[in-house]
PDB file of C-alpha atoms in Angstrom:
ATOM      1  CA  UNK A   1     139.673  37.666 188.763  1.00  0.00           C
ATOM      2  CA  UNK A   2     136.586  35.938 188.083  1.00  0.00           C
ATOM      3  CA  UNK A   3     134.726  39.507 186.684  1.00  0.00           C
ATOM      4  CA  UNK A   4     137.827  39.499 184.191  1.00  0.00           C
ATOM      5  CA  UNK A   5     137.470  35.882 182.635  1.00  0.00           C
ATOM      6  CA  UNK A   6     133.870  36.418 182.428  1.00  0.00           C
ATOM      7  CA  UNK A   7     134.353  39.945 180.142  1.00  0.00           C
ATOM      8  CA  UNK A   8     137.015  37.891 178.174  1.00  0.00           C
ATOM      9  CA  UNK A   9     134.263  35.118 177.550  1.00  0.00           C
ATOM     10  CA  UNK A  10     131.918  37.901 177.105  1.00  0.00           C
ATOM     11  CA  UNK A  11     134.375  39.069 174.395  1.00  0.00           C
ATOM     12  CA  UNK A  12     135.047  36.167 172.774  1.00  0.00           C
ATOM     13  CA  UNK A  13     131.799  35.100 172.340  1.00  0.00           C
ATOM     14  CA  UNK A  14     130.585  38.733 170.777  1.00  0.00           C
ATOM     15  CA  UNK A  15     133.720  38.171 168.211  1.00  0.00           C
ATOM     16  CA  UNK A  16     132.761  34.465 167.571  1.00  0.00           C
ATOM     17  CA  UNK A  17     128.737  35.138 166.827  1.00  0.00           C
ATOM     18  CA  UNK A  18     129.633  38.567 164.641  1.00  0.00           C
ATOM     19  CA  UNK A  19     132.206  36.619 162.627  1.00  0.00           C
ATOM     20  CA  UNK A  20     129.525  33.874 161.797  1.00  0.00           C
ATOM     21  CA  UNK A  21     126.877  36.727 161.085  1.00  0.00           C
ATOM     22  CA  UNK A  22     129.505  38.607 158.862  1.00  0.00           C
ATOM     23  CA  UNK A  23     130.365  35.233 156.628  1.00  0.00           C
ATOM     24  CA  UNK A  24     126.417  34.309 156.399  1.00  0.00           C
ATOM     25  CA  UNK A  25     125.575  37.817 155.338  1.00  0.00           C
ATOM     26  CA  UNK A  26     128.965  37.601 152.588  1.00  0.00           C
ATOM     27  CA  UNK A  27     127.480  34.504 150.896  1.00  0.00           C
ATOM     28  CA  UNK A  28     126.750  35.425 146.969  1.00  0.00           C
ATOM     29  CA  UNK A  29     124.280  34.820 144.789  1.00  0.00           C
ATOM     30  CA  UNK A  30     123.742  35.046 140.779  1.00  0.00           C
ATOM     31  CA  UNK A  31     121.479  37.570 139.748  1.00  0.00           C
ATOM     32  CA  UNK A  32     119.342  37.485 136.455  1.00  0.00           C
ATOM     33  CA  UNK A  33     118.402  41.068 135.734  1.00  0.00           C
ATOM     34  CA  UNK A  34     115.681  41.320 133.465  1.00  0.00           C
ATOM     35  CA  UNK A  35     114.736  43.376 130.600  1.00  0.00           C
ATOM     36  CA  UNK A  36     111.848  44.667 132.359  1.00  0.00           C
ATOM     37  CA  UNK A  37     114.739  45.892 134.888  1.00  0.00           C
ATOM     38  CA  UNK A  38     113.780  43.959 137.644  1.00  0.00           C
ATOM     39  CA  UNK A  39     116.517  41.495 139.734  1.00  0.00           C
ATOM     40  CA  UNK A  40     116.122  38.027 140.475  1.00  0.00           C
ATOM     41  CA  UNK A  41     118.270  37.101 143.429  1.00  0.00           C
ATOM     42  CA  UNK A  42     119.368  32.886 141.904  1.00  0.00           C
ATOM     43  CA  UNK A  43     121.150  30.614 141.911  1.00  0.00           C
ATOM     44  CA  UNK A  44     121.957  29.998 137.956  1.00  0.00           C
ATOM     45  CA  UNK A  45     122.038  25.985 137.173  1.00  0.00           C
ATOM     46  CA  UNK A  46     122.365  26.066 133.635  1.00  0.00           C
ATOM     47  CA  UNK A  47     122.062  28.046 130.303  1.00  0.00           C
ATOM     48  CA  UNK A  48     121.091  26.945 126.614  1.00  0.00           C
ATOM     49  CA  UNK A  49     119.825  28.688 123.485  1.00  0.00           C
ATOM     50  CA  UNK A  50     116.964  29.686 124.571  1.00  0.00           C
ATOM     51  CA  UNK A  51     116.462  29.579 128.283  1.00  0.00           C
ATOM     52  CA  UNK A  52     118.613  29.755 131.696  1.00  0.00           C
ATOM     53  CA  UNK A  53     117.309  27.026 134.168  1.00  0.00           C
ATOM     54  CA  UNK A  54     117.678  28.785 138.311  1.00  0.00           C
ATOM     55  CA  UNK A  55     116.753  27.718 141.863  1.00  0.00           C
ATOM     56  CA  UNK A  56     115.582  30.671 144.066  1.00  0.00           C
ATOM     57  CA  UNK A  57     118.325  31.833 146.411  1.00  0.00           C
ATOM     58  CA  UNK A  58     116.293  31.392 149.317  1.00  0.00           C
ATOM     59  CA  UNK A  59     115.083  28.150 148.702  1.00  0.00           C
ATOM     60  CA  UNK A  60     118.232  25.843 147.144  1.00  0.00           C
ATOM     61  CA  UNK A  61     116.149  22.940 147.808  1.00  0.00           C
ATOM     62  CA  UNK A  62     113.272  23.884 146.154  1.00  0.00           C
ATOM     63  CA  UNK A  63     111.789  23.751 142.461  1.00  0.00           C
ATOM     64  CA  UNK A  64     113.954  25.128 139.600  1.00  0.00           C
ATOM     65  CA  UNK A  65     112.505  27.636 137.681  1.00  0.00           C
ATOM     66  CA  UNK A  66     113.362  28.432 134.020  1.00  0.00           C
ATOM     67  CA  UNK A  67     113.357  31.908 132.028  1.00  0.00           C
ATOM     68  CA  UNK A  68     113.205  32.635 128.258  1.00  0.00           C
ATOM     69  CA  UNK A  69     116.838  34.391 127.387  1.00  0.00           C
ATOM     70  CA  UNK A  70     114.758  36.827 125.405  1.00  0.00           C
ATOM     71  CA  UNK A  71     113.572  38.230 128.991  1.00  0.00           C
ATOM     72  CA  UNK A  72     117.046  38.427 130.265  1.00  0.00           C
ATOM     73  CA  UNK A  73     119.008  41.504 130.166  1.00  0.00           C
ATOM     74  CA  UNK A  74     121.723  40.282 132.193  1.00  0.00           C
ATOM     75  CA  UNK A  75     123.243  37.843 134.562  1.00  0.00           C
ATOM     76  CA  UNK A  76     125.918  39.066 137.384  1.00  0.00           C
ATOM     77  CA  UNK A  77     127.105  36.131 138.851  1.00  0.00           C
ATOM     78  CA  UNK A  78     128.565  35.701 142.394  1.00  0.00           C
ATOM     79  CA  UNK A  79     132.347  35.626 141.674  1.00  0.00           C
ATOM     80  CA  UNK A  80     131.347  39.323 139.747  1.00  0.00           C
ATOM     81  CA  UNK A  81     131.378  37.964 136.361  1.00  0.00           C
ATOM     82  CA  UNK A  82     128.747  39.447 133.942  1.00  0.00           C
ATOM     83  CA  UNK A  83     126.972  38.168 130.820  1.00  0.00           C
ATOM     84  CA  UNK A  84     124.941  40.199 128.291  1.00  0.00           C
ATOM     85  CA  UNK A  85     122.062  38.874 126.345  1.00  0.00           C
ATOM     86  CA  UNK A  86     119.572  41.532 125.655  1.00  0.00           C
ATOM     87  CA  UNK A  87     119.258  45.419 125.925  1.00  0.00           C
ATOM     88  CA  UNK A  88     116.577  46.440 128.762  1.00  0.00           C
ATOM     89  CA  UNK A  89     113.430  48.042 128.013  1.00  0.00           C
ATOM     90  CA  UNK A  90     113.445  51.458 128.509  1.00  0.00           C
ATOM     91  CA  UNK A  91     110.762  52.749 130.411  1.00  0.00           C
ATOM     92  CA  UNK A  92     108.847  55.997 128.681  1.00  0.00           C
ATOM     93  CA  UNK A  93     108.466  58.672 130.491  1.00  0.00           C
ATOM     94  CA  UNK A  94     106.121  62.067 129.617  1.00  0.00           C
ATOM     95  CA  UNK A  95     108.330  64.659 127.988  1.00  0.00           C
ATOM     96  CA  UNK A  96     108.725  67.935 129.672  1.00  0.00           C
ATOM     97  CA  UNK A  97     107.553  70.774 127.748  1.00  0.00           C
ATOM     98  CA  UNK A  98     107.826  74.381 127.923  1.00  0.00           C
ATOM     99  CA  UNK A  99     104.746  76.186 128.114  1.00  0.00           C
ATOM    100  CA  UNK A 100     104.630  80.118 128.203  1.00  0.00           C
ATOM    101  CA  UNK A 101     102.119  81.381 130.448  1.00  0.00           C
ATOM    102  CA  UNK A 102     100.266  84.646 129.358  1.00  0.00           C
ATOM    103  CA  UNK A 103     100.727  87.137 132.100  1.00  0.00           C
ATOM    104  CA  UNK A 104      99.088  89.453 130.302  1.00  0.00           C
ATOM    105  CA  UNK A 105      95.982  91.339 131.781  1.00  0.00           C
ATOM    106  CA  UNK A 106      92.831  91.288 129.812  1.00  0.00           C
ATOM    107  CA  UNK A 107      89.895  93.988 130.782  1.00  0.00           C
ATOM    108  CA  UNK A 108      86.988  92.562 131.735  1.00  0.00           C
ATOM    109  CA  UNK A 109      83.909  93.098 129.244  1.00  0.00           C
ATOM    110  CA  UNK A 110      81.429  94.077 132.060  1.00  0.00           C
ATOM    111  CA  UNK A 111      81.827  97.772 132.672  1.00  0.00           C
ATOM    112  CA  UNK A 112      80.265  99.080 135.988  1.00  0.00           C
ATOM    113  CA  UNK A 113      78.519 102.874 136.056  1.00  0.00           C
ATOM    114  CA  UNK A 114      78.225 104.774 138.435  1.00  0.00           C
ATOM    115  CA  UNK A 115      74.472 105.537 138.851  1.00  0.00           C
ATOM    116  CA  UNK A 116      74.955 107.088 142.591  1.00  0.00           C
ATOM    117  CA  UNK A 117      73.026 110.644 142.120  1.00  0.00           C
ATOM    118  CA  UNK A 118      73.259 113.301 144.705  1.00  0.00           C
TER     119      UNK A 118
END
């Protein structure tokens, strides 16, 4: 009886730790995607004309940054909400071109005799 409590403990306590890992892990942030297309992982505190004020997402406590809105393509906030400012770069890539190769065979110019006498 007492090996069957102890797996139901066992049990419990596996369900009770994943369920805490599961809600951390769930926890949103904002993200500001930028027009150079990279992601800041935020939390947004405020927006004006011409900059959106953000703590990092991994440090709530900490310093709060702000971003020109002319860098900011984007912001996805946590709830799934989205708001456009600015088209993304585009980043240029080196057009493929099609190129024949000559498969043609050219004679060589040096012409070998044959100077073997018998």
């Amino acid at each position: 009886m007492k090996n069957i409590n102890s797996i139901k403990s066992i049990i419990i306590c596996s369900i009770i730790c994943f369920l805490s890992i599961t809600n951390f892990s769930l926890q949103a942030q904002d993200k500001i995607h930028k027009t150079d297309n990279t992601i800041i992982e935020t939390n947004v505190t405020e927006i004006n004309d011409t900059q959106i004020k953000y703590k990092n997402y991994n440090n709530p406590n900490g310093p709060e940054y702000t971003i020109p809105i002319s860098e900011v393509y984007m912001i996805v906030y946590k709830n799934g909400d989205k708001e456009i400012y600015n088209t993304p770069k585009v980043i240029p890539t080196t057009p493929i071109t099609n190129t024949q190769v000559s498969t043609e065979v050219k004679p060589s110019n040096n012409t070998t005799t044959n100077t073997n006498n018998t």
